[in-house]
PDB file of C-alpha atoms in Angstrom:
ATOM      1  CA  ASP S 134      -5.800  40.658  53.292  1.00 55.00           C
ATOM      2  CA  THR S 135      -4.993  37.165  54.387  1.00 76.00           C
ATOM      3  CA  GLY S 136      -8.527  35.826  54.947  1.00 93.00           C
ATOM      4  CA  VAL S 137     -10.382  33.168  53.146  1.00 96.00           C
ATOM      5  CA  SER S 138     -11.100  34.059  49.519  1.00 97.00           C
ATOM      6  CA  GLN S 139     -13.705  32.644  47.179  1.00 97.00           C
ATOM      7  CA  ASP S 140     -14.054  33.000  43.407  1.00 97.00           C
ATOM      8  CA  PRO S 141     -16.359  33.901  41.782  1.00 97.00           C
ATOM      9  CA  ARG S 142     -18.499  35.909  44.151  1.00 97.00           C
ATOM     10  CA  HIS S 143     -21.408  35.429  41.851  1.00 97.00           C
ATOM     11  CA  LYS S 144     -22.364  32.894  39.150  1.00 98.00           C
ATOM     12  CA  ILE S 145     -25.515  32.681  37.117  1.00 98.00           C
ATOM     13  CA  THR S 146     -25.916  29.552  35.142  1.00 98.00           C
ATOM     14  CA  LYS S 147     -28.614  27.679  33.322  1.00 98.00           C
ATOM     15  CA  ARG S 148     -30.077  24.439  34.475  1.00 98.00           C
ATOM     16  CA  GLY S 149     -28.005  21.550  33.284  1.00 98.00           C
ATOM     17  CA  GLN S 150     -24.716  23.348  33.115  1.00 98.00           C
ATOM     18  CA  ASN S 151     -21.720  22.358  35.313  1.00 98.00           C
ATOM     19  CA  VAL S 152     -20.107  25.145  37.531  1.00 98.00           C
ATOM     20  CA  THR S 153     -16.891  25.207  39.673  1.00 98.00           C
ATOM     21  CA  PHE S 154     -16.164  27.340  42.549  1.00 98.00           C
ATOM     22  CA  ARG S 155     -12.726  27.796  44.100  1.00 98.00           C
ATOM     23  CA  CYS S 156     -11.809  28.628  47.699  1.00 98.00           C
ATOM     24  CA  ASP S 157      -8.432  29.715  48.937  1.00 97.00           C
ATOM     25  CA  PRO S 158      -8.205  29.226  52.708  1.00 96.00           C
ATOM     26  CA  ILE S 159      -5.932  31.008  55.121  1.00 93.00           C
ATOM     27  CA  SER S 160      -2.392  29.796  54.226  1.00 90.00           C
ATOM     28  CA  GLU S 161      -1.411  28.072  57.402  1.00 85.00           C
ATOM     29  CA  HIS S 162      -4.826  26.436  57.904  1.00 89.00           C
ATOM     30  CA  ASN S 163      -4.964  22.628  57.182  1.00 89.00           C
ATOM     31  CA  ARG S 164      -8.728  22.206  57.639  1.00 91.00           C
ATOM     32  CA  LEU S 165     -11.161  23.324  54.895  1.00 94.00           C
ATOM     33  CA  TYR S 166     -14.911  23.110  54.963  1.00 94.00           C
ATOM     34  CA  TRP S 167     -17.638  23.786  52.460  1.00 96.00           C
ATOM     35  CA  TYR S 168     -21.190  24.876  53.648  1.00 95.00           C
ATOM     36  CA  ARG S 169     -24.370  25.783  51.646  1.00 96.00           C
ATOM     37  CA  GLN S 170     -26.673  28.515  52.794  1.00 96.00           C
ATOM     38  CA  THR S 171     -30.200  29.375  51.469  1.00 95.00           C
ATOM     39  CA  LEU S 172     -32.173  32.390  52.034  1.00 91.00           C
ATOM     40  CA  GLY S 173     -33.302  32.627  55.759  1.00 89.00           C
ATOM     41  CA  GLN S 174     -31.437  29.648  56.915  1.00 92.00           C
ATOM     42  CA  GLY S 175     -28.043  29.028  58.575  1.00 93.00           C
ATOM     43  CA  PRO S 176     -25.185  27.298  56.721  1.00 93.00           C
ATOM     44  CA  GLU S 177     -25.440  23.649  56.162  1.00 93.00           C
ATOM     45  CA  PHE S 178     -22.313  21.482  56.195  1.00 92.00           C
ATOM     46  CA  LEU S 179     -21.212  19.839  52.871  1.00 94.00           C
ATOM     47  CA  THR S 180     -17.750  18.458  53.266  1.00 94.00           C
ATOM     48  CA  TYR S 181     -14.622  18.787  55.065  1.00 90.00           C
ATOM     49  CA  PHE S 182     -10.806  18.243  54.188  1.00 93.00           C
ATOM     50  CA  GLN S 183      -7.758  17.840  56.472  1.00 90.00           C
ATOM     51  CA  ASN S 184      -5.007  18.659  54.195  1.00 91.00           C
ATOM     52  CA  GLU S 185      -5.794  16.856  50.809  1.00 93.00           C
ATOM     53  CA  ALA S 186      -7.858  14.279  52.510  1.00 92.00           C
ATOM     54  CA  GLN S 187     -11.502  14.538  52.183  1.00 92.00           C
ATOM     55  CA  LEU S 188     -12.662  13.142  55.516  1.00 90.00           C
ATOM     56  CA  GLU S 189     -16.349  13.887  55.796  1.00 88.00           C
ATOM     57  CA  LYS S 190     -19.265  14.236  53.366  1.00 90.00           C
ATOM     58  CA  SER S 191     -22.752  15.227  54.203  1.00 89.00           C
ATOM     59  CA  ARG S 192     -25.720  13.342  52.814  1.00 87.00           C
ATOM     60  CA  LEU S 193     -26.530  16.705  51.173  1.00 80.00           C
ATOM     61  CA  LEU S 194     -23.568  16.334  48.865  1.00 85.00           C
ATOM     62  CA  SER S 195     -25.287  14.252  46.043  1.00 89.00           C
ATOM     63  CA  ASP S 196     -23.283  12.541  43.275  1.00 93.00           C
ATOM     64  CA  ARG S 197     -23.441  15.606  41.281  1.00 96.00           C
ATOM     65  CA  PHE S 198     -21.417  17.404  43.716  1.00 96.00           C
ATOM     66  CA  SER S 199     -17.609  16.940  43.840  1.00 96.00           C
ATOM     67  CA  ALA S 200     -14.934  18.588  45.849  1.00 96.00           C
ATOM     68  CA  GLU S 201     -11.135  18.452  45.732  1.00 96.00           C
ATOM     69  CA  ARG S 202      -8.263  19.899  47.584  1.00 96.00           C
ATOM     70  CA  PRO S 203      -5.061  19.041  45.503  1.00 92.00           C
ATOM     71  CA  LYS S 204      -1.967  19.446  47.461  1.00 87.00           C
ATOM     72  CA  GLY S 205      -3.820  20.568  50.598  1.00 87.00           C
ATOM     73  CA  SER S 206      -4.050  24.204  49.578  1.00 91.00           C
ATOM     74  CA  PHE S 207      -6.991  25.567  47.584  1.00 96.00           C
ATOM     75  CA  SER S 208     -10.140  23.657  47.018  1.00 97.00           C
ATOM     76  CA  THR S 209     -12.664  23.371  44.354  1.00 98.00           C
ATOM     77  CA  LEU S 210     -16.414  22.508  44.539  1.00 98.00           C
ATOM     78  CA  GLU S 211     -17.958  21.335  41.201  1.00 97.00           C
ATOM     79  CA  ILE S 212     -21.609  21.036  40.627  1.00 97.00           C
ATOM     80  CA  GLN S 213     -22.599  18.863  37.658  1.00 97.00           C
ATOM     81  CA  ARG S 214     -25.864  19.126  35.753  1.00 97.00           C
ATOM     82  CA  THR S 215     -27.103  22.164  37.954  1.00 98.00           C
ATOM     83  CA  GLU S 216     -30.725  22.152  39.180  1.00 97.00           C
ATOM     84  CA  GLN S 217     -32.607  25.218  40.407  1.00 96.00           C
ATOM     85  CA  GLY S 218     -32.592  23.760  43.827  1.00 95.00           C
ATOM     86  CA  ASP S 219     -28.818  24.213  43.703  1.00 97.00           C
ATOM     87  CA  SER S 220     -29.320  27.981  43.941  1.00 97.00           C
ATOM     88  CA  ALA S 221     -27.792  29.091  47.165  1.00 97.00           C
ATOM     89  CA  MET S 222     -24.633  30.719  48.743  1.00 97.00           C
ATOM     90  CA  TYR S 223     -21.779  28.403  48.901  1.00 98.00           C
ATOM     91  CA  LEU S 224     -19.472  29.122  51.855  1.00 97.00           C
ATOM     92  CA  CYS S 225     -15.951  27.997  52.475  1.00 97.00           C
ATOM     93  CA  ALA S 226     -14.198  28.127  55.717  1.00 95.00           C
ATOM     94  CA  SER S 227     -10.807  27.106  57.074  1.00 93.00           C
ATOM     95  CA  SER S 228      -9.380  26.417  60.514  1.00 89.00           C
ATOM     96  CA  SER S 229      -6.073  25.251  61.963  1.00 82.00           C
ATOM     97  CA  LEU S 230      -5.256  22.082  63.936  1.00 68.00           C
ATOM     98  CA  GLN S 231      -3.180  24.236  66.329  1.00 62.00           C
ATOM     99  CA  GLY S 232      -4.676  27.038  68.447  1.00 51.00           C
ATOM    100  CA  ALA S 233      -8.278  27.388  68.624  1.00 49.00           C
ATOM    101  CA  ALA S 234     -10.481  24.312  68.475  1.00 54.00           C
ATOM    102  CA  ASN S 235     -12.673  23.160  65.617  1.00 55.00           C
ATOM    103  CA  TYR S 236     -15.335  25.607  66.495  1.00 69.00           C
ATOM    104  CA  GLU S 237     -13.361  28.693  65.445  1.00 83.00           C
ATOM    105  CA  GLN S 238     -13.693  28.441  61.667  1.00 89.00           C
ATOM    106  CA  TYR S 239     -12.979  31.422  59.368  1.00 92.00           C
ATOM    107  CA  PHE S 240     -15.261  31.922  56.592  1.00 95.00           C
ATOM    108  CA  GLY S 241     -14.964  33.410  53.125  1.00 96.00           C
ATOM    109  CA  PRO S 242     -17.439  35.847  51.610  1.00 95.00           C
ATOM    110  CA  GLY S 243     -19.135  32.960  49.587  1.00 97.00           C
ATOM    111  CA  THR S 244     -20.247  32.295  46.045  1.00 98.00           C
ATOM    112  CA  ARG S 245     -23.875  33.034  45.219  1.00 97.00           C
ATOM    113  CA  LEU S 246     -25.032  30.584  42.718  1.00 98.00           C
ATOM    114  CA  THR S 247     -28.326  31.355  40.733  1.00 98.00           C
ATOM    115  CA  VAL S 248     -29.621  28.480  38.445  1.00 98.00           C
ATOM    116  CA  THR S 249     -32.132  29.736  35.910  1.00 97.00           C
TER     117      THR S 249
ATOM    118  CA  LEU F  58     -26.590  16.800  68.195  1.00 60.00           C
ATOM    119  CA  ALA F  59     -28.412  19.105  70.717  1.00 65.00           C
ATOM    120  CA  LYS F  60     -31.118  21.149  69.096  1.00 85.00           C
ATOM    121  CA  THR F  61     -31.067  24.859  69.723  1.00 91.00           C
ATOM    122  CA  THR F  62     -33.982  27.433  69.996  1.00 93.00           C
ATOM    123  CA  GLN F  63     -33.553  31.038  69.735  1.00 95.00           C
ATOM    124  CA  PRO F  64     -35.700  34.002  68.839  1.00 96.00           C
ATOM    125  CA  ILE F  65     -36.318  34.658  65.263  1.00 96.00           C
ATOM    126  CA  SER F  66     -35.787  38.415  65.515  1.00 97.00           C
ATOM    127  CA  MET F  67     -35.054  41.168  67.972  1.00 97.00           C
ATOM    128  CA  ASP F  68     -35.078  44.912  67.778  1.00 97.00           C
ATOM    129  CA  SER F  69     -32.901  47.322  69.912  1.00 97.00           C
ATOM    130  CA  TYR F  70     -31.629  50.834  69.920  1.00 97.00           C
ATOM    131  CA  GLU F  71     -28.192  52.142  69.754  1.00 97.00           C
ATOM    132  CA  GLY F  72     -26.378  52.154  72.935  1.00 96.00           C
ATOM    133  CA  GLN F  73     -28.507  49.477  74.616  1.00 97.00           C
ATOM    134  CA  GLU F  74     -27.374  46.226  75.908  1.00 97.00           C
ATOM    135  CA  VAL F  75     -28.719  43.368  73.994  1.00 98.00           C
ATOM    136  CA  ASN F  76     -29.342  39.870  75.521  1.00 98.00           C
ATOM    137  CA  ILE F  77     -29.991  36.951  72.942  1.00 97.00           C
ATOM    138  CA  THR F  78     -30.954  33.768  74.805  1.00 96.00           C
ATOM    139  CA  CYS F  79     -30.553  30.326  73.280  1.00 95.00           C
ATOM    140  CA  SER F  80     -32.290  27.212  74.642  1.00 95.00           C
ATOM    141  CA  HIS F  81     -30.419  23.820  74.311  1.00 93.00           C
ATOM    142  CA  ASN F  82     -32.300  21.373  76.730  1.00 92.00           C
ATOM    143  CA  ASN F  83     -30.562  18.340  75.376  1.00 90.00           C
ATOM    144  CA  ILE F  84     -26.996  19.584  75.642  1.00 91.00           C
ATOM    145  CA  ALA F  85     -24.568  16.730  76.272  1.00 89.00           C
ATOM    146  CA  THR F  86     -21.636  16.732  78.777  1.00 89.00           C
ATOM    147  CA  ASN F  87     -19.022  17.233  76.052  1.00 84.00           C
ATOM    148  CA  ASP F  88     -20.856  19.955  74.257  1.00 88.00           C
ATOM    149  CA  TYR F  89     -19.639  23.516  73.917  1.00 89.00           C
ATOM    150  CA  ILE F  90     -21.783  26.521  73.244  1.00 91.00           C
ATOM    151  CA  THR F  91     -20.592  28.753  70.373  1.00 92.00           C
ATOM    152  CA  TRP F  92     -21.930  32.018  68.879  1.00 95.00           C
ATOM    153  CA  TYR F  93     -21.344  33.189  65.440  1.00 96.00           C
ATOM    154  CA  GLN F  94     -22.437  36.544  63.810  1.00 97.00           C
ATOM    155  CA  GLN F  95     -23.285  37.034  60.115  1.00 97.00           C
ATOM    156  CA  PHE F  96     -23.733  40.234  58.142  1.00 95.00           C
ATOM    157  CA  PRO F  97     -25.638  40.054  54.769  1.00 90.00           C
ATOM    158  CA  SER F  98     -23.502  38.718  51.880  1.00 87.00           C
ATOM    159  CA  GLN F  99     -20.766  37.780  54.145  1.00 92.00           C
ATOM    160  CA  GLY F 100     -19.661  34.416  55.805  1.00 95.00           C
ATOM    161  CA  PRO F 101     -20.327  33.890  59.654  1.00 95.00           C
ATOM    162  CA  ARG F 102     -17.670  35.196  61.957  1.00 95.00           C
ATOM    163  CA  PHE F 103     -16.953  33.513  65.391  1.00 92.00           C
ATOM    164  CA  ILE F 104     -17.929  35.766  68.383  1.00 94.00           C
ATOM    165  CA  ILE F 105     -17.464  33.727  71.492  1.00 93.00           C
ATOM    166  CA  GLN F 106     -17.462  30.226  72.997  1.00 91.00           C
ATOM    167  CA  GLY F 107     -17.992  28.720  76.349  1.00 91.00           C
ATOM    168  CA  TYR F 108     -18.736  25.680  78.494  1.00 92.00           C
ATOM    169  CA  LYS F 109     -20.141  27.091  81.727  1.00 90.00           C
ATOM    170  CA  THR F 110     -20.474  30.109  83.863  1.00 90.00           C
ATOM    171  CA  LYS F 111     -19.358  33.304  82.151  1.00 95.00           C
ATOM    172  CA  VAL F 112     -16.988  34.065  79.367  1.00 94.00           C
ATOM    173  CA  THR F 113     -16.161  37.613  78.250  1.00 96.00           C
ATOM    174  CA  ASN F 114     -14.070  38.933  75.300  1.00 94.00           C
ATOM    175  CA  GLU F 115     -13.759  42.349  73.675  1.00 93.00           C
ATOM    176  CA  VAL F 116     -16.885  41.846  71.726  1.00 92.00           C
ATOM    177  CA  ALA F 117     -19.455  39.988  73.995  1.00 96.00           C
ATOM    178  CA  SER F 118     -20.221  38.060  77.035  1.00 97.00           C
ATOM    179  CA  LEU F 119     -21.618  34.573  77.215  1.00 97.00           C
ATOM    180  CA  PHE F 120     -23.593  33.534  80.394  1.00 97.00           C
ATOM    181  CA  ILE F 121     -24.235  29.788  80.883  1.00 96.00           C
ATOM    182  CA  PRO F 122     -26.327  28.773  83.992  1.00 96.00           C
ATOM    183  CA  ALA F 123     -25.341  25.787  86.052  1.00 95.00           C
ATOM    184  CA  ASP F 124     -27.667  23.361  84.170  1.00 94.00           C
ATOM    185  CA  ARG F 125     -26.473  24.584  80.770  1.00 95.00           C
ATOM    186  CA  LYS F 126     -29.638  24.106  79.266  1.00 95.00           C
ATOM    187  CA  SER F 127     -29.709  27.708  77.956  1.00 95.00           C
ATOM    188  CA  SER F 128     -27.193  30.446  77.286  1.00 96.00           C
ATOM    189  CA  THR F 129     -27.318  34.063  76.838  1.00 97.00           C
ATOM    190  CA  LEU F 130     -25.212  36.191  74.382  1.00 98.00           C
ATOM    191  CA  SER F 131     -24.777  39.717  75.797  1.00 98.00           C
ATOM    192  CA  LEU F 132     -23.795  42.568  73.506  1.00 97.00           C
ATOM    193  CA  PRO F 133     -22.965  45.836  75.391  1.00 94.00           C
ATOM    194  CA  ARG F 134     -23.898  49.152  73.854  1.00 93.00           C
ATOM    195  CA  VAL F 135     -24.970  48.078  70.460  1.00 97.00           C
ATOM    196  CA  SER F 136     -24.422  50.161  67.328  1.00 96.00           C
ATOM    197  CA  LEU F 137     -26.029  50.097  64.032  1.00 97.00           C
ATOM    198  CA  SER F 138     -23.208  48.062  62.795  1.00 96.00           C
ATOM    199  CA  ASP F 139     -24.239  45.264  65.087  1.00 96.00           C
ATOM    200  CA  THR F 140     -27.340  44.571  62.977  1.00 97.00           C
ATOM    201  CA  ALA F 141     -26.770  40.931  61.866  1.00 97.00           C
ATOM    202  CA  VAL F 142     -27.947  37.479  62.285  1.00 98.00           C
ATOM    203  CA  TYR F 143     -26.567  35.800  65.360  1.00 98.00           C
ATOM    204  CA  TYR F 144     -26.271  31.934  65.543  1.00 96.00           C
ATOM    205  CA  CYS F 145     -26.110  29.854  68.746  1.00 94.00           C
ATOM    206  CA  LEU F 146     -24.322  26.435  68.095  1.00 91.00           C
ATOM    207  CA  VAL F 147     -23.999  23.535  70.464  1.00 89.00           C
ATOM    208  CA  ASP F 148     -21.512  20.858  69.532  1.00 81.00           C
ATOM    209  CA  SER F 149     -19.056  18.641  70.874  1.00 74.00           C
ATOM    210  CA  GLY F 150     -15.543  20.200  71.024  1.00 62.00           C
ATOM    211  CA  SER F 151     -14.340  17.579  68.751  1.00 64.00           C
ATOM    212  CA  ALA F 152     -16.944  17.971  66.051  1.00 65.00           C
ATOM    213  CA  ARG F 153     -15.585  19.013  62.697  1.00 73.00           C
ATOM    214  CA  GLN F 154     -18.531  20.556  61.226  1.00 78.00           C
ATOM    215  CA  LEU F 155     -20.467  23.360  62.652  1.00 83.00           C
ATOM    216  CA  THR F 156     -24.270  22.851  62.851  1.00 84.00           C
ATOM    217  CA  PHE F 157     -26.239  26.146  62.500  1.00 89.00           C
ATOM    218  CA  GLY F 158     -29.891  26.750  63.247  1.00 87.00           C
ATOM    219  CA  SER F 159     -31.894  29.674  61.714  1.00 88.00           C
ATOM    220  CA  GLY F 160     -30.444  32.318  64.019  1.00 95.00           C
ATOM    221  CA  THR F 161     -31.703  35.462  65.416  1.00 97.00           C
ATOM    222  CA  GLN F 162     -31.964  38.723  63.285  1.00 97.00           C
ATOM    223  CA  LEU F 163     -30.961  41.538  65.406  1.00 98.00           C
ATOM    224  CA  THR F 164     -31.874  45.006  64.130  1.00 98.00           C
ATOM    225  CA  VAL F 165     -30.346  47.931  65.889  1.00 97.00           C
ATOM    226  CA  LEU F 166     -32.345  51.045  65.282  1.00 96.00           C
ATOM    227  CA  PRO F 167     -31.143  54.713  65.569  1.00 94.00           C
TER     228      PRO F 167
END
């Protein structure tokens, strides 16, 4: 399977702990996105990378959130001092500069975070 | 960004054609209309995209009237496996992030 993969699929953590999620995009895709989705809502954009450069960050991305994409391959999203409001599905997507335009993004299965 | 309005939910029966309409009264000249599908516990999946008139692919058709203030996603002969949430998105073709609304929950009944 050469789709977008995310790890872990599920994470339960206690309030105040730090968590880190990993995303492996489709190998030839140089654009990578992070979204957050809560129950009953559509995904909300968090941040975007082109290669290793983080080019956009949503206002949703508080200073407790940090994302990296070293070497322009996989990406990590870290949440420090988790709060119950961080409980959500965290989705990663990737797309290519060539071929289809930005609107065709390929999503991974997501990491479901539960903060107790 | 143009705001989209679509029904919260729809029911249909297997084998029927389903049409989901999305309103986007403030669509801009540079905006495209894109539809995504999402199954439970999965990420969204691109279905179709268009600018005007009609677009058809192996999965669906997208009808866009001349004023572009609405669009209709048409799914021919739905099956139980088409039960999902369908999102209508309106964005500039150069937009980097996708802006999702709440979507339409389509339930296909046997």
